[in-house]
XYZ file of C-alpha atoms in Angstrom:
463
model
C 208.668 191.171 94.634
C 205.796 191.569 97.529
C 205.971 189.539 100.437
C 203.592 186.205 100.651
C 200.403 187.469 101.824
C 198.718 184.900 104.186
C 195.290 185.834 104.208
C 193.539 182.549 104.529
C 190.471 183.818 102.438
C 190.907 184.698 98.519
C 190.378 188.199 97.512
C 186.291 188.273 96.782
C 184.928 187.803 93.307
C 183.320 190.801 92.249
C 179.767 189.704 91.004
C 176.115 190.953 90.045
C 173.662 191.131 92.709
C 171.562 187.926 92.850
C 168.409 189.910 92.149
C 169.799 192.000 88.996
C 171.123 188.938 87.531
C 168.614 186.415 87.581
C 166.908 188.583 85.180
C 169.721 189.300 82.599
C 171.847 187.111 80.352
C 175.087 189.382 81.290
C 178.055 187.870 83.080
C 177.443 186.900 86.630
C 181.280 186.960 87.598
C 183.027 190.287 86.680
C 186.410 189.795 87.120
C 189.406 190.787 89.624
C 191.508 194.035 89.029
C 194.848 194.979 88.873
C 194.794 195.155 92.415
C 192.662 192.508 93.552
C 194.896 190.149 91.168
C 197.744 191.116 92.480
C 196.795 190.586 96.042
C 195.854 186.978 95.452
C 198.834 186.737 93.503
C 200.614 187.355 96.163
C 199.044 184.607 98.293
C 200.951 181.718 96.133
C 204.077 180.797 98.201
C 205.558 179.281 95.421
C 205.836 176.103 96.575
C 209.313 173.969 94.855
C 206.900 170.921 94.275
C 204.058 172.398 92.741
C 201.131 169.869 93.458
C 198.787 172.454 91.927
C 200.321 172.057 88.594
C 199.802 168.453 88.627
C 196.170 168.790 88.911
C 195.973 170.545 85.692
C 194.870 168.559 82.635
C 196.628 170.658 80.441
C 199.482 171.135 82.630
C 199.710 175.172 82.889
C 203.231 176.393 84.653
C 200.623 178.022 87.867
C 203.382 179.314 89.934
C 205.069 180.845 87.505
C 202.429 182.927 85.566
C 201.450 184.161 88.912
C 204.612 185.599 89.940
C 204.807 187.261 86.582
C 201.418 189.253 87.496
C 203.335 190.181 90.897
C 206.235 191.352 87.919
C 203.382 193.494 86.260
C 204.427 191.343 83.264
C 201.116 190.379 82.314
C 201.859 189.863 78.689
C 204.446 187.735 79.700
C 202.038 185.362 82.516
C 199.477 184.958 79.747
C 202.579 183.808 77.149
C 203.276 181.521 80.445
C 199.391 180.224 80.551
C 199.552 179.516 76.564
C 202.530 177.670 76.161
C 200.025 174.465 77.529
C 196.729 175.818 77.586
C 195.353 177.330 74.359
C 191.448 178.613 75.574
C 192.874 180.299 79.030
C 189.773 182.898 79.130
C 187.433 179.873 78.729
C 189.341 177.644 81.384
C 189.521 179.947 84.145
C 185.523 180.782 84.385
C 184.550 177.056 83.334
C 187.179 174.709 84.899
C 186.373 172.829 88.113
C 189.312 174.475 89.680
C 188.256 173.396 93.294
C 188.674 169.548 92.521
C 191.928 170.160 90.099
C 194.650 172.803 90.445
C 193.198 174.622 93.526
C 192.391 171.023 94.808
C 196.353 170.398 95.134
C 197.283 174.245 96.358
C 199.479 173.934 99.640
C 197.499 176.983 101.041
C 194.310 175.080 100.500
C 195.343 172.475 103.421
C 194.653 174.808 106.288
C 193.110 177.789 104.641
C 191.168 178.720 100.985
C 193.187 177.788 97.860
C 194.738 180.640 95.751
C 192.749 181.543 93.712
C 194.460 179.993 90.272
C 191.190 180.384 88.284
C 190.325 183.720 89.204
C 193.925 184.628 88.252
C 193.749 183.122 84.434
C 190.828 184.801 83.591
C 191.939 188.431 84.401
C 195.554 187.618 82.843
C 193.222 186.065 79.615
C 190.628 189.149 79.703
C 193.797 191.411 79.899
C 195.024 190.173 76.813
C 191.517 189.544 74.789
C 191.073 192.937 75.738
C 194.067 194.627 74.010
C 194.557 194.385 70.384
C 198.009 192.056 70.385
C 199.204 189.704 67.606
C 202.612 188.046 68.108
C 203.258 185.521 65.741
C 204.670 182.361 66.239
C 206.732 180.949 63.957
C 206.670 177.436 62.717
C 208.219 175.075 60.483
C 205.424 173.480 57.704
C 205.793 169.930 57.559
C 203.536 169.718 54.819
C 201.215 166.969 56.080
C 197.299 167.817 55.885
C 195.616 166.765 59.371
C 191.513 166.809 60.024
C 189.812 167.418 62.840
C 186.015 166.419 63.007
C 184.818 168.980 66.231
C 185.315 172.303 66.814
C 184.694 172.145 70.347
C 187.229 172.143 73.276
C 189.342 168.860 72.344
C 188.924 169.803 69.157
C 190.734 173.114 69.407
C 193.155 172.012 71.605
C 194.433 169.511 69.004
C 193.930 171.561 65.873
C 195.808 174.653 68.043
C 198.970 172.786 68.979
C 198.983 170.393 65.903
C 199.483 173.871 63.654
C 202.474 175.150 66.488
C 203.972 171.764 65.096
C 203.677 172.884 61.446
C 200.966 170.728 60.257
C 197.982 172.300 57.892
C 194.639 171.677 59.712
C 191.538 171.767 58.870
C 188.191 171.837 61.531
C 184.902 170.218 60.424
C 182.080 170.922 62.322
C 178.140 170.653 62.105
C 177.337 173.480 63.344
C 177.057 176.906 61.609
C 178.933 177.946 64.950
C 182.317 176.546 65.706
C 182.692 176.188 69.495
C 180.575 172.669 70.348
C 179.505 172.874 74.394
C 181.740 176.552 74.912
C 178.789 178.083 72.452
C 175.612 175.809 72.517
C 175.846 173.971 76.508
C 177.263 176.825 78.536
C 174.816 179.688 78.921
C 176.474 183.483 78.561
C 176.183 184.536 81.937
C 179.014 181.882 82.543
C 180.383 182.486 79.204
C 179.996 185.131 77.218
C 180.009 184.253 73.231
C 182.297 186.863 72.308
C 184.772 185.882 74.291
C 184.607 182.348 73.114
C 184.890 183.436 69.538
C 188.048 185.560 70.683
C 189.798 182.323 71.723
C 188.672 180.731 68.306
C 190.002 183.677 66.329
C 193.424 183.115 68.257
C 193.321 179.252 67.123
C 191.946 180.041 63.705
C 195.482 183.072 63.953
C 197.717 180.200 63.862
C 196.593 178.445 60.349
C 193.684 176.189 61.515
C 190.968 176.390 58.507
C 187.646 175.962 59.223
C 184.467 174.458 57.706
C 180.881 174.558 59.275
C 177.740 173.271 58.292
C 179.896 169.666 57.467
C 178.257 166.314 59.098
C 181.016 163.970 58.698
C 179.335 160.508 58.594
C 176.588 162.443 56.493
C 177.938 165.454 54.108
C 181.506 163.691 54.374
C 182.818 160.629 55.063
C 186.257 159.499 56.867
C 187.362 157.341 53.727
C 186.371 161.108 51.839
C 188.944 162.668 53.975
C 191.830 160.151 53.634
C 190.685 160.595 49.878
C 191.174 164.385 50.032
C 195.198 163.849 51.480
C 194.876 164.159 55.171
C 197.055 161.806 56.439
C 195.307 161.681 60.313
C 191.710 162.438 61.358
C 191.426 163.239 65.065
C 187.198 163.043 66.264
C 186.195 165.286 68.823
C 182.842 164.999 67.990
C 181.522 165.334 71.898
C 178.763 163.612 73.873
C 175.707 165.195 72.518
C 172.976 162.699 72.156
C 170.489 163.630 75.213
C 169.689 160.843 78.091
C 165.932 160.589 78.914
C 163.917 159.330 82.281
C 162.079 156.650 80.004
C 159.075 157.431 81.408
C 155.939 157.882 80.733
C 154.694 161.425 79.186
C 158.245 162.082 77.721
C 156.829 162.906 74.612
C 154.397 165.876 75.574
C 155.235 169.326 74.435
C 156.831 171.117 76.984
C 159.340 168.429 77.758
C 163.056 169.436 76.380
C 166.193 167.765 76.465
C 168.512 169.917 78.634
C 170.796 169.973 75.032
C 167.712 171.029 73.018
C 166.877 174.032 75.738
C 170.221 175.209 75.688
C 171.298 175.113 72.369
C 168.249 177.114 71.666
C 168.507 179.484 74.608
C 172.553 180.346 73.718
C 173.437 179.635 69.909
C 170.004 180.351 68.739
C 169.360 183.373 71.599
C 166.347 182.641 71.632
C 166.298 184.721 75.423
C 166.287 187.459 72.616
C 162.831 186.778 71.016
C 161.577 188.670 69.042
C 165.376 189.987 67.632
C 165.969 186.377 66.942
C 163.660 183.806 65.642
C 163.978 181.130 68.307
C 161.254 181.358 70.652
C 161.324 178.691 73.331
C 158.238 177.935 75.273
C 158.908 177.056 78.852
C 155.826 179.034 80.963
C 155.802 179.722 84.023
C 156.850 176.650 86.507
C 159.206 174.897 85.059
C 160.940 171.636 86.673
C 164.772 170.683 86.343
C 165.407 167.290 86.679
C 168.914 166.253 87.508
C 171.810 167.764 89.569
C 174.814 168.442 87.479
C 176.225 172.075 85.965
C 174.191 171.530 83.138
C 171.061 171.366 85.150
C 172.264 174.271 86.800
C 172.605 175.800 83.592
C 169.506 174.952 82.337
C 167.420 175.822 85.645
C 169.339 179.425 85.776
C 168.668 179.886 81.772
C 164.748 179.718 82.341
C 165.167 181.404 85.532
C 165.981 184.303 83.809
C 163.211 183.763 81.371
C 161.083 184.475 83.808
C 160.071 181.771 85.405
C 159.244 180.018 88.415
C 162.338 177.006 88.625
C 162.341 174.171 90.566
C 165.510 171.498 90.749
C 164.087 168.015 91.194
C 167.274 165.353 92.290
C 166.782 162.150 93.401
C 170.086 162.385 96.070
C 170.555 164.748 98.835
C 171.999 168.585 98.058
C 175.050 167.630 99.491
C 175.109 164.732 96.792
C 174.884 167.092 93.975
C 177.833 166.676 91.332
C 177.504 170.420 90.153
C 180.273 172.602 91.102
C 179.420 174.276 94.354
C 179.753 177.340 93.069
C 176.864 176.651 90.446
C 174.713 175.260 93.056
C 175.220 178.335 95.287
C 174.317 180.371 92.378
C 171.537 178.806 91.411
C 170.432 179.565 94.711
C 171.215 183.073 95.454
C 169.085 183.381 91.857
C 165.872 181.867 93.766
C 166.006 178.678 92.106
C 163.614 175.705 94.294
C 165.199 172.767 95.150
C 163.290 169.060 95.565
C 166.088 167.398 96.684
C 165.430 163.218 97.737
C 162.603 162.972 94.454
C 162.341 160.991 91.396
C 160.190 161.827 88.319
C 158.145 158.382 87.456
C 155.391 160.154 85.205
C 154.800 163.662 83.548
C 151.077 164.287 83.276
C 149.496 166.436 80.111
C 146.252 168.339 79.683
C 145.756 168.477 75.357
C 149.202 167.231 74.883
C 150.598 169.521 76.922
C 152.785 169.290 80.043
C 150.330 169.641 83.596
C 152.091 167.920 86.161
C 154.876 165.860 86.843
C 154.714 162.770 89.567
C 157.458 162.239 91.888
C 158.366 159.411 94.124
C 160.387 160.399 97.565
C 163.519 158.495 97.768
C 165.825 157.872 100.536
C 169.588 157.123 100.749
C 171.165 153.638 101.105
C 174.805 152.952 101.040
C 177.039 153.745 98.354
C 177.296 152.884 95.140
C 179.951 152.533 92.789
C 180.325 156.640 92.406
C 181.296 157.119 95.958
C 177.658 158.192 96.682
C 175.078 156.850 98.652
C 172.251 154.898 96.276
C 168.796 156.276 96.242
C 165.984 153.676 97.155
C 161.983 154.161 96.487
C 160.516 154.925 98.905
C 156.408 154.063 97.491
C 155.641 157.538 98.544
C 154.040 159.615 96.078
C 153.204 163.721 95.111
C 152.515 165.221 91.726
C 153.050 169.059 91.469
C 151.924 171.590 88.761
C 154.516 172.066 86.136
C 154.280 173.278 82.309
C 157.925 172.602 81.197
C 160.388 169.401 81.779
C 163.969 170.267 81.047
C 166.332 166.983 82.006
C 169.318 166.971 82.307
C 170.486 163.471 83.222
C 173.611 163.080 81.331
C 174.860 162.852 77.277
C 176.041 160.382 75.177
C 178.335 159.929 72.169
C 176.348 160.838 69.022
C 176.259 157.477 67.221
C 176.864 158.454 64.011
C 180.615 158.182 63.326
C 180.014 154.323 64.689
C 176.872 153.753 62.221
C 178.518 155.190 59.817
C 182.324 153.417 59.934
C 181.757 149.619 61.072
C 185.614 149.174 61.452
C 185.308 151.508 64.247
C 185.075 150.150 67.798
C 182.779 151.751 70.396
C 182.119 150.503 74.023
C 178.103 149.707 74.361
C 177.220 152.723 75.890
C 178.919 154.191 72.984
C 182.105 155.754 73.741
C 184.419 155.288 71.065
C 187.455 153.022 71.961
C 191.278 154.073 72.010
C 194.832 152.540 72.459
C 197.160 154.009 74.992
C 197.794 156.119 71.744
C 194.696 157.378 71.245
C 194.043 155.621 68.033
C 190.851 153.797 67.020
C 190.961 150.672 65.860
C 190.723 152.553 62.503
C 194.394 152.954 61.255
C 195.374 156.720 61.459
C 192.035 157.720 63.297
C 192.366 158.948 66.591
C 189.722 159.719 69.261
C 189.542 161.693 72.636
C 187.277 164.214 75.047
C 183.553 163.655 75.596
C 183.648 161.517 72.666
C 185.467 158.837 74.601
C 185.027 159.434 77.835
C 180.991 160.375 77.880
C 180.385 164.355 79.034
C 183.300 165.299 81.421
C 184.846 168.899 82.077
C 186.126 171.211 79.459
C 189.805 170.765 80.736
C 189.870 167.165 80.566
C 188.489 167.615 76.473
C 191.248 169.798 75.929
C 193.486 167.432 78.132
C 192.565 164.601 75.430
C 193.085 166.939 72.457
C 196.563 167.896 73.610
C 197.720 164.164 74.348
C 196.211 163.629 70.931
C 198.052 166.545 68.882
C 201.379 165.076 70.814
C 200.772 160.920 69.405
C 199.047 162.197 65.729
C 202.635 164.322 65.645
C 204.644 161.011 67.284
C 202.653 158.811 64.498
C 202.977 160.755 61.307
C 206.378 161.160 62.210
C 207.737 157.726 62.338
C 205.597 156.404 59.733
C 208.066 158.701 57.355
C 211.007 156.773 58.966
């Protein structure tokens, strides 16, 4: 085995140049090789506690698929990775390593982190790349479960409830299964294939599938109880779009950050005229909000063409984007108007002109751990012809509307027992769903604790 190698910096991600990719939809981040991998590999000192492993919401045995690289089994780490984590490719480009696993690494108390993501997605991309099928056996228990969400959670639970023998069927609404990994996340982050790689490896282990199904509207729950599924688990997302509630919301030109970017990656419409979707954005376009999915929206039109500009009402350094999205973002030539709050988009024949923006300042904290915007009565407007915000999702209403004897909170997130049950008898609940938009690890987090009670319910209620 090679000796611990105590570089204090990770081995550089290889990536486009700022200036090629802000004009192309192709990966930004291209990946480590053999080599590089196995010189950040050996940077893990294998620590007998293994914090970093603890900061994973799925729980992925770190130190141990990283010495197998070092072993040149990579077949082997990636078996490692899957045993708890069934979208690996997807986890290590999207994950918010720096704040979970890589938050906890021992190396990252006096110098960088390993680099744990960098290290799943070349032992995933080594295996998507090959053609491999080992099969894993399992013993039917002949008990029909649904799952209403073919996104992240939704995976997750439909994966590992079929590696416990259960026939599963995924309903989504989409003609696309993949919820946020194919409609929120744009392909230079993500490329499509690649998600519907991981979904062919779900779909490998018995999950059946069926798009173009509303449940609430095409199908109801008390439908699929009827048909002999004996547990429904919704992982239906947070997909209902926040607005400013101001006024001039309703021009043309103003988008919904979910609207832009379902359009811009399920519907390609970056591909007009190929595909049918055109998307009108011209050229100055303002961002309004400071998360990854602003960042993904305000790199999206970037590469559109057009002249972006990030408006937050908090400092830069307040930002809850992932640094390395905000760095990004700026490399790309993305504007930012940090410290300003839209109060009033202005239109010229009922389309979008300008927007108006009130300076703010910071006060003390608030209950986030950030410091509070105030108004400051100061005033600008500046020339804009699209409004893409990107404040924050909700829980789509519709499985509450539509089943009364299910409980949400007011802002709508549906409401679970420590078992993550409903108060709907056999109707359990988890990811973005429940908790409003999070991460894509902490969905799959929820879909795995799910899989575990559904499997800990049906169980004893045979007893």
């Amino acid at each position: 085995m090679a000796k611990f190698n105590m570089a204090k910096t990770k081995v550089p991600m290889p990536e486009q140049d700022p200036d090629v990719r802000n004009k192309n939809f192709d990966e930004v981040s291209l990946g480590y090789t053999l080599e590089m991998a196995k010189e950040e590999a050996t940077r893990c000192i294998q620590c007998k506690n293994k914090p970093c492993v603890s900061g994973c919401p799925v729980g992925v045995k770190i130190p141990e698929f990283i010495h197998l690289i070092l072993e040149d089994d990579l077949d082997g780490a990636y078996d490692k990775i899957a045993e708890t984590n069934n979208l690996p490719a997807i986890c290590g480009r999207v994950c918010p390593q720096e704040v979970q696993c890589e938050g906890k690494c021992t190396r990252g108390i006096k110098d960088e982190p390993v680099g744990i993501g960098r290290l799943e997605r070349f032992v995933a991309d080594y295996r998507n790349n090959k053609k491999y099928n080992k099969p894993i056996e399992v013993t039917s228990v002949n008990k029909k479960v649904a799952v209403v969400g073919a996104g992240p959670s939704g995976l997750s639970a439909a994966a590992d409830l079929a590696k416990r023998g259960y026939s599963v069927v995924m309903f989504d609404a989409f003609h696309t299964a993949g919820g946020v990994l194919m409609y929120g996340i744009p392909e230079f982050r993500l490329p499509k294939k690649l998600v519907q790689k991981e979904l062919k490896n779900v779909i490998g282990l018995g999950v059946k599938l069926q798009t173009n199904t509303i449940v609430g509207r095409t199908i109801s729950i008390k439908d699929l109880f009827d048909q002999g599924f004996e547990a429904i688990y919704l992982s239906t997302g947070a997909g209902l779009p926040r607005f400013l509630g101001i006024p001039g919301e309703n021009l043309n030109g103003v988008y919904s950050a979910n609207e832009f970017l379902t359009r811009m990656n399920l519907m390609k419409a970056y591909k007009f005229p190929e595909y049918d979707t055109a998307v009108h954005i011209g050229k100055k376009v303002c961002v309004v909000g400071g998360g990854n999915v602003a960042m993904d929206a305000a790199r999206s039109a970037k590469r559109m063409g057009a002249d972006v500009t990030v408006v937050y009402r908090r400092s830069f350094e307040e930002m809850p984007a992932r640094i390395e999205e905000s760095h990004h973002a700026r490399e790309e030539g993305i504007k930012f108007m940090n410290l300003h709050n839209p109060v009033e988009i202005i239109g010229e024949n009922g389309w979008v002109k300008k927007v108006r923006l009130e300076k703010m300042e910071l006060g003390e904290p608030d209950s986030s751990g950030r410091r509070r915007p105030i108004a400051t009565g100061e005033f600008e407007e500046c020339e804009f012809e699209s409004v893409i915000i990107a404040i924050g999702q909700s829980p789509n209403p519709l499985i509450k509307n539509t089943n009364s004897d299910i409980d949400t909170e007011s802002w709508g997130g549906i409401i679970i027992d420590d078992r993550t049950m409903t108060t709907k008898e056999a109707v359990f609940a988890g990811g973005d769903a429940v908790s409003g938009a999070a991460t894509v690890i902490l969905a799959m987090g929820a879909g795995k604790k799910a899989a575990e009670n559904i499997d800990k319910y049906l169980r004893e209620k045979d007893k």
